[in-house]
CSV table of C-alpha atoms in Angstrom, one decimal:
chain,number,residue,atom,x,y,z
X,1,MET,CA,26.3,-133.2,69.0
X,2,LEU,CA,30.0,-132.4,69.0
X,3,PRO,CA,30.1,-131.1,65.4
X,4,ARG,CA,27.1,-128.9,66.0
X,5,LEU,CA,28.6,-127.6,69.3
X,6,ALA,CA,31.9,-126.8,67.5
X,7,ILE,CA,30.0,-124.9,64.8
X,8,VAL,CA,28.0,-122.9,67.3
X,9,LEU,CA,31.1,-121.9,69.3
X,10,ALA,CA,33.1,-121.1,66.2
X,11,LEU,CA,30.4,-118.7,65.1
X,12,THR,CA,30.0,-117.1,68.5
X,13,PRO,CA,32.0,-113.9,68.8
X,14,LEU,CA,34.8,-114.0,71.4
X,15,VAL,CA,33.6,-110.9,73.1
X,16,ALA,CA,35.9,-109.6,75.8
X,17,HIS,CA,34.4,-108.6,79.1
X,18,ALA,CA,33.4,-105.0,79.4
X,19,ASP,CA,35.3,-102.8,81.8
X,20,PHE,CA,33.7,-100.1,84.1
X,21,PRO,CA,33.3,-97.2,81.7
X,22,ASN,CA,30.7,-95.0,83.6
X,23,LEU,CA,28.7,-94.7,86.8
X,24,SER,CA,27.0,-98.1,87.4
X,25,GLY,CA,29.3,-99.8,84.8
X,26,ASN,CA,27.2,-99.9,81.6
X,27,ALA,CA,24.7,-98.1,79.4
X,28,GLN,CA,21.8,-99.5,81.2
X,29,VAL,CA,23.3,-98.2,84.5
X,30,ASN,CA,22.2,-101.4,86.1
X,31,GLY,CA,25.4,-102.4,87.9
X,32,ARG,CA,25.9,-105.7,86.0
X,33,VAL,CA,29.5,-106.7,85.2
X,34,ASN,CA,30.7,-109.8,83.3
X,35,ALA,CA,33.6,-110.5,85.6
X,36,VAL,CA,33.8,-112.4,88.9
X,37,GLY,CA,34.8,-110.0,91.7
X,38,PRO,CA,37.2,-110.8,94.6
X,39,LEU,CA,36.2,-113.8,96.8
X,40,SER,CA,37.8,-112.1,99.9
X,41,ALA,CA,39.2,-108.7,101.0
X,42,ALA,CA,42.6,-109.5,99.5
X,43,GLN,CA,44.2,-106.2,99.0
X,44,ILE,CA,46.7,-105.9,96.1
X,45,TRP,CA,47.7,-102.3,96.4
X,46,SER,CA,46.8,-99.2,98.4
X,47,ARG,CA,47.5,-95.5,97.5
X,48,THR,CA,47.4,-93.5,100.7
X,49,ASN,CA,49.0,-90.3,99.3
X,50,MET,CA,45.9,-89.3,97.2
X,51,THR,CA,43.6,-87.5,99.7
X,52,CYS,CA,40.5,-85.8,98.6
X,53,LEU,CA,37.4,-84.1,100.1
X,54,ILE,CA,34.8,-86.2,98.3
X,55,SER,CA,35.4,-89.6,96.7
X,56,TRP,CA,34.3,-89.8,93.1
X,57,VAL,CA,33.9,-93.0,91.2
X,58,PRO,CA,37.0,-94.8,89.8
X,59,LEU,CA,36.3,-95.7,86.1
X,60,ILE,CA,38.2,-98.4,84.3
X,61,ASP,CA,39.2,-98.9,80.7
X,62,GLY,CA,41.6,-101.8,80.0
X,63,ASN,CA,44.5,-101.7,82.4
X,64,ARG,CA,43.9,-98.1,83.5
X,65,VAL,CA,41.9,-96.5,86.3
X,66,PHE,CA,40.7,-92.9,86.0
X,67,LEU,CA,39.5,-90.8,88.9
X,68,VAL,CA,39.4,-87.3,90.3
X,69,ARG,CA,41.0,-86.4,93.7
X,70,GLN,CA,39.4,-83.1,94.9
X,71,THR,CA,41.4,-81.2,97.4
X,72,TYR,CA,39.7,-77.8,97.6
X,73,ALA,CA,36.4,-76.9,99.3
X,74,TRP,CA,33.8,-74.7,97.6
X,75,SER,CA,31.8,-71.7,99.0
X,76,PRO,CA,32.8,-69.8,97.0
X,77,TYR,CA,34.5,-72.0,94.5
X,78,ASP,CA,37.7,-70.3,93.4
X,79,PRO,CA,40.2,-73.2,93.3
X,80,PRO,CA,44.0,-73.1,93.0
X,81,PRO,CA,45.7,-75.0,90.2
X,82,GLY,CA,45.7,-78.8,90.6
X,83,GLU,CA,42.8,-78.8,93.1
X,84,ALA,CA,40.7,-81.5,91.3
X,85,ARG,CA,43.3,-83.4,89.3
X,86,VAL,CA,42.5,-86.3,87.1
X,87,HIS,CA,44.7,-89.3,87.9
X,88,CYS,CA,45.4,-92.2,85.6
X,89,LEU,CA,46.6,-95.3,87.6
X,90,ASP,CA,47.9,-98.6,86.4
X,91,LEU,CA,45.3,-101.2,87.4
X,92,GLN,CA,47.8,-103.9,88.3
X,93,THR,CA,50.2,-101.8,90.4
X,94,GLY,CA,48.4,-98.6,91.4
X,95,THR,CA,51.3,-96.5,89.9
X,96,THR,CA,50.3,-93.1,88.5
X,97,LEU,CA,50.7,-93.1,84.7
X,98,TRP,CA,49.7,-89.5,84.1
X,99,THR,CA,47.6,-86.6,85.5
X,100,PHE,CA,45.5,-83.9,83.9
X,101,ASP,CA,44.5,-80.5,85.3
X,102,CYS,CA,41.2,-79.5,83.7
X,103,PRO,CA,41.2,-75.8,82.9
X,104,PHE,CA,39.0,-73.7,85.2
X,105,VAL,CA,37.0,-70.6,84.4
X,106,ALA,CA,35.0,-68.7,87.0
X,107,GLY,CA,31.5,-70.1,87.4
X,108,GLN,CA,32.5,-73.6,86.5
X,109,TRP,CA,32.7,-76.5,89.1
X,110,THR,CA,34.9,-79.3,90.2
X,111,THR,CA,36.4,-81.7,87.7
X,112,VAL,CA,34.4,-84.7,86.7
X,113,VAL,CA,35.6,-87.9,84.9
X,114,TYR,CA,32.4,-88.5,83.0
X,115,GLY,CA,33.4,-91.8,81.3
X,116,ALA,CA,36.2,-93.9,79.8
X,117,ARG,CA,35.9,-96.1,76.8
X,118,ASP,CA,37.7,-97.1,73.6
X,119,GLY,CA,40.9,-95.5,74.7
X,120,ARG,CA,39.2,-92.1,75.3
X,121,VAL,CA,38.6,-90.4,78.7
X,122,TYR,CA,35.9,-87.7,79.0
X,123,VAL,CA,36.4,-85.0,81.6
X,124,GLY,CA,35.0,-81.6,82.3
X,125,ARG,CA,33.8,-79.0,84.9
X,126,GLY,CA,30.1,-78.9,84.3
X,127,GLY,CA,27.7,-79.5,87.1
X,128,ASN,CA,27.0,-78.0,90.6
X,129,GLY,CA,23.4,-79.2,90.0
X,130,GLY,CA,23.4,-78.2,86.4
X,131,SER,CA,23.8,-74.6,87.2
X,132,SER,CA,27.2,-74.3,85.5
X,133,ALA,CA,28.3,-75.4,82.0
X,134,ALA,CA,31.8,-76.2,80.7
X,135,PRO,CA,33.5,-77.9,77.8
X,136,VAL,CA,34.2,-81.6,77.7
X,137,TYR,CA,37.8,-82.6,77.2
X,138,CYS,CA,38.4,-85.9,75.4
X,139,LEU,CA,41.8,-87.3,76.5
X,140,ASN,CA,44.0,-90.1,75.2
X,141,ALA,CA,43.7,-92.9,77.8
X,142,GLN,CA,47.3,-93.9,77.2
X,143,THR,CA,49.0,-90.5,77.5
X,144,GLY,CA,46.5,-88.0,78.9
X,145,ALA,CA,46.9,-85.8,75.8
X,146,VAL,CA,43.8,-83.8,74.7
X,147,ILE,CA,42.2,-85.3,71.6
X,148,TRP,CA,39.5,-82.6,71.3
X,149,ILE,CA,37.5,-80.1,73.2
X,150,SER,CA,33.8,-80.2,72.8
X,151,GLN,CA,32.0,-77.9,70.4
X,152,ASP,CA,29.5,-76.9,73.1
X,153,ASP,CA,29.5,-76.7,76.9
X,154,VAL,CA,27.6,-79.3,78.9
X,155,ARG,CA,25.9,-79.0,82.3
X,156,THR,CA,26.3,-82.6,83.5
X,157,GLY,CA,27.8,-83.0,86.9
X,158,ALA,CA,29.5,-85.7,89.0
X,159,TYR,CA,26.3,-87.2,90.2
X,160,GLU,CA,24.6,-87.7,86.8
X,161,GLY,CA,27.1,-89.8,85.0
X,162,ILE,CA,26.9,-90.4,81.2
X,163,VAL,CA,26.0,-93.4,79.0
X,164,PHE,CA,27.7,-94.5,75.8
X,165,MET,CA,26.1,-95.5,72.5
X,166,ASP,CA,27.4,-98.7,70.8
X,167,ASP,CA,29.6,-96.5,68.5
X,168,GLY,CA,31.1,-94.8,71.6
X,169,ASP,CA,29.2,-91.5,71.4
X,170,PRO,CA,28.6,-90.2,75.0
X,171,ILE,CA,25.2,-88.9,76.1
X,172,PHE,CA,25.2,-86.2,78.8
X,173,ALA,CA,22.2,-85.1,80.9
X,174,SER,CA,21.4,-82.4,83.4
X,175,ASN,CA,18.2,-81.3,85.0
X,176,THR,CA,17.2,-79.3,81.9
X,177,GLU,CA,18.7,-80.9,78.9
X,178,MET,CA,20.4,-83.9,77.2
X,179,ARG,CA,23.1,-83.9,74.6
X,180,ARG,CA,24.8,-86.5,72.4
X,181,ILE,CA,28.3,-85.7,71.4
X,182,ASP,CA,30.3,-87.3,68.6
X,183,ALA,CA,33.1,-89.4,70.1
X,184,VAL,CA,35.5,-88.7,67.2
X,185,THR,CA,35.0,-84.9,66.7
X,186,GLY,CA,33.4,-83.5,69.8
X,187,ALA,CA,30.6,-82.0,67.8
X,188,THR,CA,27.0,-82.0,69.2
X,189,VAL,CA,24.9,-84.7,67.4
X,190,TRP,CA,21.7,-83.5,69.1
X,191,LEU,CA,20.4,-81.5,72.0
X,192,THR,CA,17.0,-81.9,73.6
X,193,GLN,CA,15.2,-80.4,76.6
X,194,ARG,CA,14.0,-82.4,79.6
X,195,THR,CA,12.9,-81.6,83.2
X,196,CYS,CA,14.2,-83.2,86.4
X,197,SER,CA,12.7,-82.5,89.8
X,198,VAL,CA,16.1,-81.7,91.4
X,199,SER,CA,19.3,-80.2,90.1
X,200,GLY,CA,21.4,-83.4,90.5
X,201,ASN,CA,21.2,-87.2,90.0
X,202,CYS,CA,19.4,-86.6,86.7
X,203,GLY,CA,21.4,-89.0,84.6
X,204,PRO,CA,20.1,-91.2,81.7
X,205,ALA,CA,19.9,-95.0,81.1
X,206,ARG,CA,20.1,-96.5,77.6
X,207,ASP,CA,18.7,-99.7,76.1
X,208,GLY,CA,19.2,-99.9,72.4
X,209,ASP,CA,17.7,-96.7,70.9
X,210,ALA,CA,15.8,-96.0,74.1
X,211,ILE,CA,17.0,-93.3,76.5
X,212,TYR,CA,15.2,-93.2,79.8
X,213,VAL,CA,15.2,-90.3,82.2
X,214,ASP,CA,12.9,-89.2,85.1
X,215,GLU,CA,10.9,-86.0,84.7
X,216,VAL,CA,8.6,-83.8,86.6
X,217,ALA,CA,4.9,-84.5,86.2
X,218,PRO,CA,1.8,-82.9,87.9
X,219,GLY,CA,1.7,-84.4,91.3
X,220,GLY,CA,5.0,-86.4,91.1
X,221,GLN,CA,7.5,-87.9,88.6
X,222,ARG,CA,7.3,-90.0,85.5
X,223,ILE,CA,9.7,-91.9,83.3
X,224,SER,CA,10.1,-90.6,79.8
X,225,ARG,CA,11.6,-92.3,76.7
X,226,PHE,CA,13.7,-90.4,74.2
X,227,SER,CA,15.3,-91.6,70.9
X,228,ALA,CA,19.0,-92.1,71.3
X,229,THR,CA,19.4,-91.6,67.5
X,230,THR,CA,17.5,-88.3,67.2
X,231,GLY,CA,17.0,-87.0,70.8
X,232,GLN,CA,13.2,-86.9,70.1
X,233,ARG,CA,10.9,-87.2,73.1
X,234,LEU,CA,8.6,-90.2,72.5
X,235,TYR,CA,6.3,-90.9,75.5
X,236,SER,CA,6.1,-91.1,79.3
X,237,SER,CA,4.9,-93.3,82.1
X,238,ALA,CA,2.0,-92.8,84.5
X,239,THR,CA,2.8,-90.4,87.3
X,240,MET,CA,4.5,-91.7,90.4
X,241,PRO,CA,3.1,-89.6,93.3
X,242,GLY,CA,5.5,-87.7,95.5
X,243,PHE,CA,7.1,-84.3,95.8
X,244,LEU,CA,10.6,-84.9,94.2
X,245,CYS,CA,13.3,-87.5,93.8
X,246,GLN,CA,17.1,-87.6,93.7
X,247,ASN,CA,17.5,-90.9,91.8
X,248,GLN,CA,17.7,-91.9,88.2
X,249,PRO,CA,16.1,-94.9,86.3
X,250,PHE,CA,18.0,-98.0,85.3
X,251,CYS,CA,16.9,-100.8,82.9
X,252,ALA,CA,17.2,-104.5,82.0
X,253,PRO,CA,16.6,-106.6,78.9
X,254,GLY,CA,13.0,-106.9,77.7
X,255,GLY,CA,12.1,-103.2,78.0
X,256,LEU,CA,12.2,-103.2,81.8
X,257,VAL,CA,12.8,-99.9,83.6
X,258,PHE,CA,13.2,-99.5,87.3
X,259,TYR,CA,13.0,-96.3,89.4
X,260,LEU,CA,13.4,-95.6,93.1
X,261,ARG,CA,11.0,-92.7,93.8
X,262,THR,CA,11.8,-91.7,97.4
X,263,SER,CA,12.1,-88.4,99.2
X,264,ASN,CA,11.4,-89.2,102.8
X,265,GLU,CA,7.6,-88.7,102.4
X,266,GLY,CA,6.3,-91.9,103.9
X,267,THR,CA,3.6,-93.6,101.8
X,268,PRO,CA,4.7,-92.3,98.4
X,269,ASP,CA,8.2,-93.7,98.8
X,270,LYS,CA,8.2,-96.7,96.5
X,271,PHE,CA,10.4,-98.7,94.1
X,272,TYR,CA,8.7,-99.0,90.7
X,273,ALA,CA,9.0,-101.4,87.8
X,274,PHE,CA,7.8,-100.6,84.3
X,275,ARG,CA,7.8,-102.4,80.9
X,276,ASP,CA,8.4,-100.3,77.8
X,277,THR,CA,5.9,-101.7,75.2
X,278,GLY,CA,7.3,-99.7,72.3
X,279,THR,CA,4.4,-97.3,72.4
X,280,GLY,CA,4.1,-96.6,76.1
X,281,PHE,CA,4.9,-97.8,79.6
X,282,GLU,CA,3.1,-100.5,81.5
X,283,THR,CA,3.4,-100.3,85.3
X,284,LEU,CA,4.3,-103.8,86.5
X,285,TRP,CA,4.6,-103.3,90.2
X,286,SER,CA,5.6,-101.1,93.1
X,287,VAL,CA,6.6,-101.7,96.7
X,288,ALA,CA,7.4,-99.6,99.7
X,289,ALA,CA,11.1,-98.7,99.8
X,290,ARG,CA,13.7,-97.1,102.0
X,291,THR,CA,14.4,-93.4,101.3
X,292,GLU,CA,17.7,-93.0,99.4
X,293,ALA,CA,19.1,-90.1,97.4
X,294,GLY,CA,21.6,-90.7,94.7
X,295,ALA,CA,21.2,-94.5,95.1
X,296,ARG,CA,22.4,-96.8,92.3
X,297,HIS,CA,20.8,-100.2,92.5
X,298,ALA,CA,21.4,-103.2,90.2
X,299,VAL,CA,19.9,-106.2,88.4
X,300,THR,CA,21.1,-109.8,88.8
X,301,PRO,CA,21.9,-112.4,86.1
X,302,ASP,CA,18.8,-114.5,87.0
X,303,GLY,CA,16.2,-111.8,86.6
X,304,GLY,CA,16.3,-110.1,89.9
X,305,VAL,CA,16.6,-106.4,90.9
X,306,THR,CA,17.9,-104.9,94.1
X,307,MET,CA,16.4,-102.4,96.5
X,308,LEU,CA,16.3,-101.6,100.2
X,309,SER,CA,13.3,-102.5,102.4
X,310,PRO,CA,11.8,-99.7,104.5
X,311,GLU,CA,13.9,-101.2,107.4
X,312,GLY,CA,17.1,-100.9,105.3
X,313,ARG,CA,17.6,-104.6,104.4
X,314,LEU,CA,19.1,-105.3,101.0
X,315,GLN,CA,16.5,-107.2,98.9
X,316,ILE,CA,16.4,-109.0,95.6
X,317,ARG,CA,12.9,-108.9,93.9
X,318,ASP,CA,11.7,-110.6,90.7
X,319,GLN,CA,12.0,-108.1,87.9
X,320,LEU,CA,8.5,-109.0,86.4
X,321,THR,CA,6.4,-109.6,89.5
X,322,GLY,CA,8.2,-107.8,92.4
X,323,ALA,CA,8.1,-111.1,94.4
X,324,LEU,CA,10.7,-111.1,97.2
X,325,ARG,CA,13.5,-113.6,96.3
X,326,ALA,CA,16.0,-112.8,99.0
X,327,GLU,CA,16.8,-110.4,101.8
X,328,SER,CA,19.9,-109.6,103.8
X,329,PRO,CA,19.9,-111.0,107.4
X,330,THR,CA,20.5,-107.5,108.8
X,331,PRO,CA,20.1,-103.9,107.5
X,332,VAL,CA,22.9,-102.5,105.4
X,333,LEU,CA,22.6,-98.9,106.7
X,334,ALA,CA,25.4,-96.8,108.0
X,335,ALA,CA,25.9,-96.4,111.7
X,336,HIS,CA,23.5,-93.4,112.0
X,337,GLY,CA,20.8,-95.0,109.8
X,338,PHE,CA,21.4,-93.2,106.5
X,339,THR,CA,22.6,-94.9,103.4
X,340,CYS,CA,22.9,-94.2,99.7
X,341,SER,CA,23.4,-97.6,98.0
X,342,MET,CA,26.0,-98.2,95.3
X,343,VAL,CA,25.5,-101.7,94.0
X,344,THR,CA,27.5,-103.8,91.6
X,345,VAL,CA,26.6,-107.4,90.7
X,346,ASP,CA,29.2,-109.8,89.3
X,347,ALA,CA,28.9,-112.7,86.8
X,348,ARG,CA,28.0,-115.1,89.6
X,349,GLY,CA,25.2,-112.9,90.9
X,350,ARG,CA,27.3,-111.8,93.9
X,351,LEU,CA,26.4,-108.3,95.2
X,352,PHE,CA,28.9,-105.6,96.2
X,353,HIS,CA,27.0,-103.0,98.3
X,354,ASN,CA,28.6,-99.7,99.3
X,355,ASN,CA,26.3,-97.9,101.8
X,356,SER,CA,28.0,-94.7,100.6
X,357,LEU,CA,28.0,-92.5,103.6
X,358,GLY,CA,29.2,-89.1,102.3
X,359,ALA,CA,32.5,-87.5,102.7
X,360,GLY,CA,34.7,-86.4,105.6
X,361,GLY,CA,35.7,-88.6,108.5
X,362,SER,CA,32.7,-91.0,108.4
X,363,ALA,CA,33.2,-94.7,107.4
X,364,ALA,CA,31.3,-96.3,104.6
X,365,ASP,CA,30.8,-100.1,104.5
X,366,LEU,CA,31.4,-102.4,101.5
X,367,ARG,CA,29.5,-105.6,102.1
X,368,VAL,CA,29.7,-108.6,99.7
X,369,PHE,CA,26.8,-111.0,99.5
X,370,ASP,CA,26.2,-114.2,97.5
X,371,SER,CA,23.3,-114.5,95.1
X,372,ALA,CA,21.0,-115.5,98.0
X,373,LEU,CA,22.1,-112.4,100.0
X,374,GLN,CA,24.1,-114.4,102.5
X,375,PRO,CA,27.1,-112.3,103.7
X,376,GLU,CA,30.6,-113.3,102.3
X,377,TRP,CA,32.9,-110.6,103.5
X,378,SER,CA,33.1,-106.8,104.3
X,379,LEU,CA,35.3,-103.9,104.9
X,380,SER,CA,35.1,-100.2,105.8
X,381,ILE,CA,36.7,-97.2,104.1
X,382,THR,CA,36.5,-93.6,105.4
X,383,GLY,CA,34.4,-91.3,103.2
X,384,MET,CA,33.9,-93.8,100.3
X,385,SER,CA,30.8,-91.9,99.0
X,386,GLN,CA,30.7,-92.5,95.2
X,387,GLY,CA,34.1,-94.2,95.3
X,388,GLY,CA,33.0,-97.7,94.1
X,389,PRO,CA,32.4,-100.6,93.9
X,390,SER,CA,34.1,-100.5,90.4
X,391,VAL,CA,34.8,-104.0,89.1
X,392,ALA,CA,37.3,-104.5,86.2
X,393,SER,CA,37.2,-107.2,83.5
X,394,ASP,CA,39.9,-109.2,85.4
X,395,GLY,CA,37.7,-109.2,88.5
X,396,SER,CA,39.6,-106.4,90.3
X,397,LEU,CA,37.6,-104.3,92.7
X,398,VAL,CA,38.7,-100.7,93.0
X,399,LEU,CA,37.5,-98.5,95.9
X,400,ALA,CA,38.2,-94.9,96.7
X,401,GLY,CA,37.8,-93.2,100.0
X,402,THR,CA,38.8,-89.7,101.1
X,403,GLY,CA,42.3,-90.8,102.1
X,404,VAL,CA,42.9,-93.9,100.0
X,405,VAL,CA,42.5,-95.7,96.7
X,406,ARG,CA,42.7,-99.5,96.8
X,407,ARG,CA,42.6,-102.6,94.6
X,408,TYR,CA,41.3,-105.9,95.8
X,409,TRP,CA,41.6,-109.1,93.7
X,410,THR,CA,41.6,-112.9,94.1
X,411,PRO,CA,42.3,-115.4,91.3
X,412,THR,CA,39.1,-116.9,89.9
X,413,CYS,CA,37.8,-118.3,86.7
X,414,ALA,CA,35.0,-116.2,85.4
X,415,GLN,CA,32.4,-118.4,83.5
X,416,ALA,CA,34.2,-119.6,80.4
X,417,ASP,CA,37.6,-118.4,81.4
X,418,LEU,CA,38.8,-122.0,81.6
X,419,ASN,CA,42.5,-121.3,82.1
X,420,CYS,CA,41.9,-118.5,84.6
X,421,ASP,CA,43.9,-115.9,82.7
X,422,GLY,CA,41.3,-113.2,82.9
X,423,ARG,CA,40.2,-113.6,79.3
X,424,VAL,CA,37.7,-115.6,77.3
X,425,ASP,CA,39.4,-116.5,74.1
X,426,GLY,CA,40.4,-119.3,71.7
X,427,VAL,CA,42.5,-121.0,74.4
X,428,ASP,CA,39.3,-121.6,76.4
X,429,LEU,CA,37.5,-122.8,73.3
X,430,THR,CA,40.2,-125.4,72.7
X,431,ALA,CA,40.0,-126.6,76.3
X,432,LEU,CA,36.3,-126.9,76.0
X,433,LEU,CA,36.3,-128.9,72.9
X,434,ALA,CA,39.0,-131.2,74.1
X,435,ALA,CA,37.2,-131.9,77.4
X,436,TRP,CA,33.7,-132.1,76.1
X,437,GLY,CA,31.9,-135.3,77.1
X,438,GLN,CA,33.9,-136.1,80.2
X,439,PRO,CA,34.3,-134.7,83.7
X,440,GLY,CA,37.1,-132.1,83.9
X,441,PRO,CA,37.9,-128.4,83.9
X,442,THR,CA,34.7,-127.5,81.9
X,443,ASP,CA,32.4,-128.9,84.6
X,444,LEU,CA,31.4,-125.4,85.4
X,445,ASP,CA,28.4,-126.0,87.5
X,446,GLY,CA,30.1,-128.7,89.6
X,447,ASN,CA,27.6,-131.5,89.0
X,448,GLY,CA,30.3,-134.0,87.9
X,449,THR,CA,29.4,-134.0,84.2
X,450,VAL,CA,30.2,-131.8,81.3
X,451,ASP,CA,26.7,-131.2,79.9
X,452,GLY,CA,24.4,-128.7,78.3
X,453,LEU,CA,24.3,-126.6,81.5
X,454,ASP,CA,28.0,-126.0,81.2
X,455,LEU,CA,27.5,-125.1,77.6
X,456,SER,CA,24.9,-122.5,78.6
X,457,ILE,CA,27.4,-121.0,81.0
X,458,VAL,CA,30.1,-120.9,78.4
X,459,LEU,CA,27.9,-119.2,75.8
X,460,ALA,CA,26.8,-116.7,78.4
X,461,GLY,CA,30.4,-116.0,79.1
X,462,TRP,CA,31.1,-115.2,75.4
X,463,GLY,CA,28.3,-112.6,75.4
C-alpha cells in the first residue's frame, strides 16, 4: 500500500488554504473555510483607534486584512475627505500598512471593499440599494496603488458582496443587473439584467459555470441560474410564496442551492433547499424558519446546512433531506430578540455565529459551537454588524465592531498541517510518509492507529 499511497500524494496538488476574499468567504458564499479557527477567545491584537458608524466585513488575502471604517453619517450623503477610508492591516500585528480614500462624486455612496484576491483589492462607491453607481478601483494589495479603474460603473453595494471566477474575474450584482469584470483590465466581460425583490442583499453565488440569484416571481421569489461564462439567463425554480426577501442564495457541491425566504410574514417564512439538475431546479425540502434579513448561513463539511428555528435556535439540517441533525441548547438571538446571522464554519465543522445586531451602541455576540452545536466559547463586541466572522488561512479570526478591530488566534494543526506551521506543504508530506503504519503525529482522528481514515483527512486537507 505504501508505494500506491506515495504515488497518490505525490500527484495530489499541494493547494494552500484559501483566505477570506469576499462576504461569506468563497464563491459559493456558503461560509466554509479550510482552516481551523481559534479554540478560545485568545486575543492577539486590538485596534481601538479605528472607530466607525457601521462595521463592514474584514476581507483577508495572504497576510493582509482589508476593511472600511466609515465615520460620516448620511442624510444627505455629502461626506468630507477620508470619511470612509479603506485600511490595509497586517494580519499578524494589526499595524496599518496603507490606506486609500476612494474618490467621491455627488450621488455616490459610502466606500465598499468588494473583494480581495490574487494580490488585488476591489473597492468602490456603488450601492445605497443599487440606486447609485460608481467605478470600481482595483488596488495593489501590497501598496494600495491603483492598478485600474473599471470601464463601467457598478451598482453593487456593501450588502451584496461579489463572487470570483476561477481566473479571478469578479462578478458584481445589484437589484437590477449583474456584471462580470475582467480582473486584468477592468473591462466589462458581460452585463445582464435581473430582478430582486428589494434594493439590497441581492448578491450572487457561484458553483462552476452556474451563477445563482434570487428574483421576483408572481406571488413570491424564485432562484434563477445564469451562465458565468456568458451572463445568459438559463432557468428558474418554482415560486417560493411570500411578499419579499432580503437574503441571497448560497450553494454546496452536487448542485445544491439554499435560500432563506423570510420577511416576517408567518407561514410563508421558510428555509428552502433545491437541486440544480442541469436543466431545471428540483425542490428538495423546506421548513419553517426564523425571520432574518441580510443573513449569511453556511454549510458544514459533513453535508449539513445551518439555519435558525422559528424560536431562534441555531440548527444544522441534512442538505439533502432537511432532517434535523443538531440544535443549539438556547436561542442565539440578540438581547431584544432580533438577529441577522453571519456564520462561518471551519475545517473541523465548528461554527462561528455572529448574531449581527446592527450598528451604534448595541452589542453583538460571537458564539462558537462544535460540530454538534455544543457551545465552546463566546464574546461580545459593540456594533459588530457585518464585521465578521472572517477566518484566515492560518486560523486567525478577525472581527470588527464600531469601535474596535481584533484578531483572535490559537495554535492548532489544521487537518494535514502536521508540523502546525499554518501551511500544508511538502514538509507535511514527508512527515506523513515517514510515520505511515505506526502511531504518531499522523494519527489525526485519535484512534491510536495511522490508517485510511487519517489518509482521508490528509487528502481532504490538500483540497
